[in-house]
Short mmCIF file of N, CA and C in Angstrom, two decimals:
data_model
loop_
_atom_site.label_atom_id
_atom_site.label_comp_id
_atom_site.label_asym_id
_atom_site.label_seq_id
_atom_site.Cartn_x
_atom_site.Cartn_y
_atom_site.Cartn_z
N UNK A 1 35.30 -12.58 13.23
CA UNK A 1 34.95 -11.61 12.21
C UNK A 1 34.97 -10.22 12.85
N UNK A 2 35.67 -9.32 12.25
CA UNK A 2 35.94 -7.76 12.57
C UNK A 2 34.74 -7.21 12.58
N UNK A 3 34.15 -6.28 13.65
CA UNK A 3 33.20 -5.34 13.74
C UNK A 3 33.50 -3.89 13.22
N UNK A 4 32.77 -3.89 12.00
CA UNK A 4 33.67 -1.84 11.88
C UNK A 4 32.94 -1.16 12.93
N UNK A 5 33.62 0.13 13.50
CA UNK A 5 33.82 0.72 14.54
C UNK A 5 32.31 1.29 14.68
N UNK A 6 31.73 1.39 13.48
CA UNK A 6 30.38 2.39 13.45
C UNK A 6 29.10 1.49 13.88
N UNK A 7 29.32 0.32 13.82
CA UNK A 7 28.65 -0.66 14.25
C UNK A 7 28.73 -1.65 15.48
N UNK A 8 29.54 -1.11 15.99
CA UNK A 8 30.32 -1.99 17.33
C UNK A 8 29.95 -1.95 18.33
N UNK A 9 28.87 -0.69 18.66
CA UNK A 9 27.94 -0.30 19.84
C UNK A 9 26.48 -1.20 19.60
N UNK A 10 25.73 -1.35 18.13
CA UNK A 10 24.76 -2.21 17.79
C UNK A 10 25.05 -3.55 18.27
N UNK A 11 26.03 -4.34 17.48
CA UNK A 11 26.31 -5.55 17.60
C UNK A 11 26.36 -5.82 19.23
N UNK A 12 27.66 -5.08 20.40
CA UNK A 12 27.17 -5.20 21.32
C UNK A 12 25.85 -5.51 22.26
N UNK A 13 24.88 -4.56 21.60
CA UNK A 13 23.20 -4.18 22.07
C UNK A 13 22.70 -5.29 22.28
N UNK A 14 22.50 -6.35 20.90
CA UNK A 14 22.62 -7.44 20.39
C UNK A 14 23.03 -8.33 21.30
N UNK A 15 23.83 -8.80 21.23
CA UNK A 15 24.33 -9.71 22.25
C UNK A 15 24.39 -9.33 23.39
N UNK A 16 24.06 -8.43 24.36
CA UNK A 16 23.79 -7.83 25.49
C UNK A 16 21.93 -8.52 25.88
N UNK A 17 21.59 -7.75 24.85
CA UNK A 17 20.27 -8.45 24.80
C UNK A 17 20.05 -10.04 25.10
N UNK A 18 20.88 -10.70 23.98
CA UNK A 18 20.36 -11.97 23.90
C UNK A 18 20.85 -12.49 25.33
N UNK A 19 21.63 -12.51 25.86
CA UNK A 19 22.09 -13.38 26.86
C UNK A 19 21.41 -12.49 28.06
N UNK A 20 21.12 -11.31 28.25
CA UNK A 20 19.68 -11.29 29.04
C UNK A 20 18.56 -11.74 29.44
N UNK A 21 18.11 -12.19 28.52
CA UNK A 21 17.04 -12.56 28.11
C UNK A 21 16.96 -14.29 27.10
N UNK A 22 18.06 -14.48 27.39
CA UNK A 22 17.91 -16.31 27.28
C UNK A 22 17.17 -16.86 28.36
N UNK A 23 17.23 -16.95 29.70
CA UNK A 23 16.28 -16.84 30.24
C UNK A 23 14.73 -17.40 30.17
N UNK A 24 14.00 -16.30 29.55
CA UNK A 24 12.87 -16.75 28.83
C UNK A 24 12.91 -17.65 27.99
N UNK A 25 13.75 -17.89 27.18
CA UNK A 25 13.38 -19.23 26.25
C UNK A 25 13.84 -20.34 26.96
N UNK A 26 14.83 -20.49 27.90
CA UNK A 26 15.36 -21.40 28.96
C UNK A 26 14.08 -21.90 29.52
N UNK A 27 13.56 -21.18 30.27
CA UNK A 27 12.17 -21.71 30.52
C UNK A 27 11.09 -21.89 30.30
N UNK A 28 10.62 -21.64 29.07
CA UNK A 28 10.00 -22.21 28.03
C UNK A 28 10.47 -23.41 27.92
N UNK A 29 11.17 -23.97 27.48
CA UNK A 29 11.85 -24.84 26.26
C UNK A 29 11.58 -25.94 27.98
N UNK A 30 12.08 -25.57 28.98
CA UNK A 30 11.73 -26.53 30.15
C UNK A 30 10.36 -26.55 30.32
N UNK A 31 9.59 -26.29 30.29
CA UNK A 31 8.39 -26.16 30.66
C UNK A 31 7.54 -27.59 29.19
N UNK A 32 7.68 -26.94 28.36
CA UNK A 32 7.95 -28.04 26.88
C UNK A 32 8.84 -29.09 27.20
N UNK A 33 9.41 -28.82 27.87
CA UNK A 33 10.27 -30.26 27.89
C UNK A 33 9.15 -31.46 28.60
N UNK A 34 8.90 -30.66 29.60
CA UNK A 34 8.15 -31.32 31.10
C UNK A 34 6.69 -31.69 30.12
N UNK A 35 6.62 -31.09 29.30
CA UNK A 35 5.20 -31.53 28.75
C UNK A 35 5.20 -32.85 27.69
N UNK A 36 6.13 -32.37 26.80
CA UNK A 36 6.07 -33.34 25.70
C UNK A 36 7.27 -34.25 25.18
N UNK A 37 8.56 -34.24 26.33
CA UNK A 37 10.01 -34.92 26.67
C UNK A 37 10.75 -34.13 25.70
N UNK A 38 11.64 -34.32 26.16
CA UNK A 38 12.81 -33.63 26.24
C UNK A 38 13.32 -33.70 24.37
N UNK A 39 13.22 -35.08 23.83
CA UNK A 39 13.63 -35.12 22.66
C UNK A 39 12.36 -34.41 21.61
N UNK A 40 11.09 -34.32 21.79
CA UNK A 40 10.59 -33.08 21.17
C UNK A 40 10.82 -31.93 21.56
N UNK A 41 11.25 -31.12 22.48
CA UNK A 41 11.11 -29.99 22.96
C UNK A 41 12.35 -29.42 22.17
N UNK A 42 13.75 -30.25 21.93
CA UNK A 42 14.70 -29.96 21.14
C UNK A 42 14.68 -29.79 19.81
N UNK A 43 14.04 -31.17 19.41
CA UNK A 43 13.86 -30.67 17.87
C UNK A 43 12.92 -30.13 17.58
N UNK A 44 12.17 -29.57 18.15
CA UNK A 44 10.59 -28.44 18.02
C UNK A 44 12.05 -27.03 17.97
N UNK A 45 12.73 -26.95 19.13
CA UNK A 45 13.53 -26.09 19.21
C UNK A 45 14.60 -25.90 17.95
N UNK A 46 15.40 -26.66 17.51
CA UNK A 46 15.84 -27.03 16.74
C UNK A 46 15.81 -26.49 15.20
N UNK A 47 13.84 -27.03 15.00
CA UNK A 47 13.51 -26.72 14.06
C UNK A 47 13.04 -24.87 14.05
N UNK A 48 12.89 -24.61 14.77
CA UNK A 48 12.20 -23.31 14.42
C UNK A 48 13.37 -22.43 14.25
N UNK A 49 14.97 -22.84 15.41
CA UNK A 49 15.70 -21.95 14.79
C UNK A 49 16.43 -21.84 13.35
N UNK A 50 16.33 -23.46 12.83
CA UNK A 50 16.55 -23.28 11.45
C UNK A 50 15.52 -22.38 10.32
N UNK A 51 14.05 -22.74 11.07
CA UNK A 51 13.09 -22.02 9.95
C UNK A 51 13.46 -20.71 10.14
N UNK A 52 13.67 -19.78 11.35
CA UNK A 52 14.14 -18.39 11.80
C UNK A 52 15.10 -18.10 10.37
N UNK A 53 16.31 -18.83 10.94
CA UNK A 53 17.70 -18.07 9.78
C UNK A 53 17.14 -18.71 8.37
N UNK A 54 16.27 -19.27 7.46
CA UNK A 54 16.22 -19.17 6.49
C UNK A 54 14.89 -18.14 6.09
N UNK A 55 13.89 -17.74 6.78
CA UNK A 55 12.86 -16.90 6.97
C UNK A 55 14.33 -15.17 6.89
N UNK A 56 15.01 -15.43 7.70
CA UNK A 56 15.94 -14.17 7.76
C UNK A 56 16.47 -14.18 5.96
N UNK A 57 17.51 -15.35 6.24
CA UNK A 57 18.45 -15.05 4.72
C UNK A 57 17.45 -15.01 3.44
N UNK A 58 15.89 -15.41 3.46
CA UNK A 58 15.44 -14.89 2.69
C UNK A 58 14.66 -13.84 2.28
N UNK A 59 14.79 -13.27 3.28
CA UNK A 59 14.00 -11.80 3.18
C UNK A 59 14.84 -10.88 3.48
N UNK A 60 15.82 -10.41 3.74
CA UNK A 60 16.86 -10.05 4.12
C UNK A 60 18.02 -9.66 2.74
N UNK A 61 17.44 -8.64 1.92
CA UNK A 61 18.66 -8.44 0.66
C UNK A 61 19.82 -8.27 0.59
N UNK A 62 20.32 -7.89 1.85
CA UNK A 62 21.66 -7.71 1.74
C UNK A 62 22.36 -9.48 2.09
N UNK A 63 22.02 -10.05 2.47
CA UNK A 63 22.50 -11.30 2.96
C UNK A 63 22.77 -12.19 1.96
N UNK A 64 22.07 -12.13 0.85
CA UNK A 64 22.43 -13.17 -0.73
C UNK A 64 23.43 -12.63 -1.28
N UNK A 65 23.99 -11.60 -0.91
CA UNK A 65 25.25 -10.87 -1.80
C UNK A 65 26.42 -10.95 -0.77
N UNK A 66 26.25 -11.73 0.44
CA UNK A 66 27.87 -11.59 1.14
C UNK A 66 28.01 -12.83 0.62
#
């Protein structure tokens, strides 16, 4: 998907960020692993990033109209 030009420095930021800072949830998510095995620590993981993007697409007005 095309980035328009006026936005191409954000989106970068963005993904600059995240893979910085994966990291921290890397070790989290191990640390949870070590506590409560590996197959909860995923779908604990799992689940929250699904609750995330529907918490987003529904609060989020511009997103029901693309």
């Amino acid at each position: 998907m095309p980035v328009p030009n006026d936005a191409r420095g954000r989106v970068i930021g963005g993904w600059v960020f995240a893979i910085n800072f994966a990291w921290i949830g890397q070790m989290t998510l191990g640390y949870i692993a070590e506590s409560v095995g590996v197959e909860s620590a995923l779908a604990g993981a799992g689940g929250l990033v699904v609750a995330t993007g529907l918490v987003i697409f529904f609060l989020s007005p511009r997103l029901p109209q693309v």
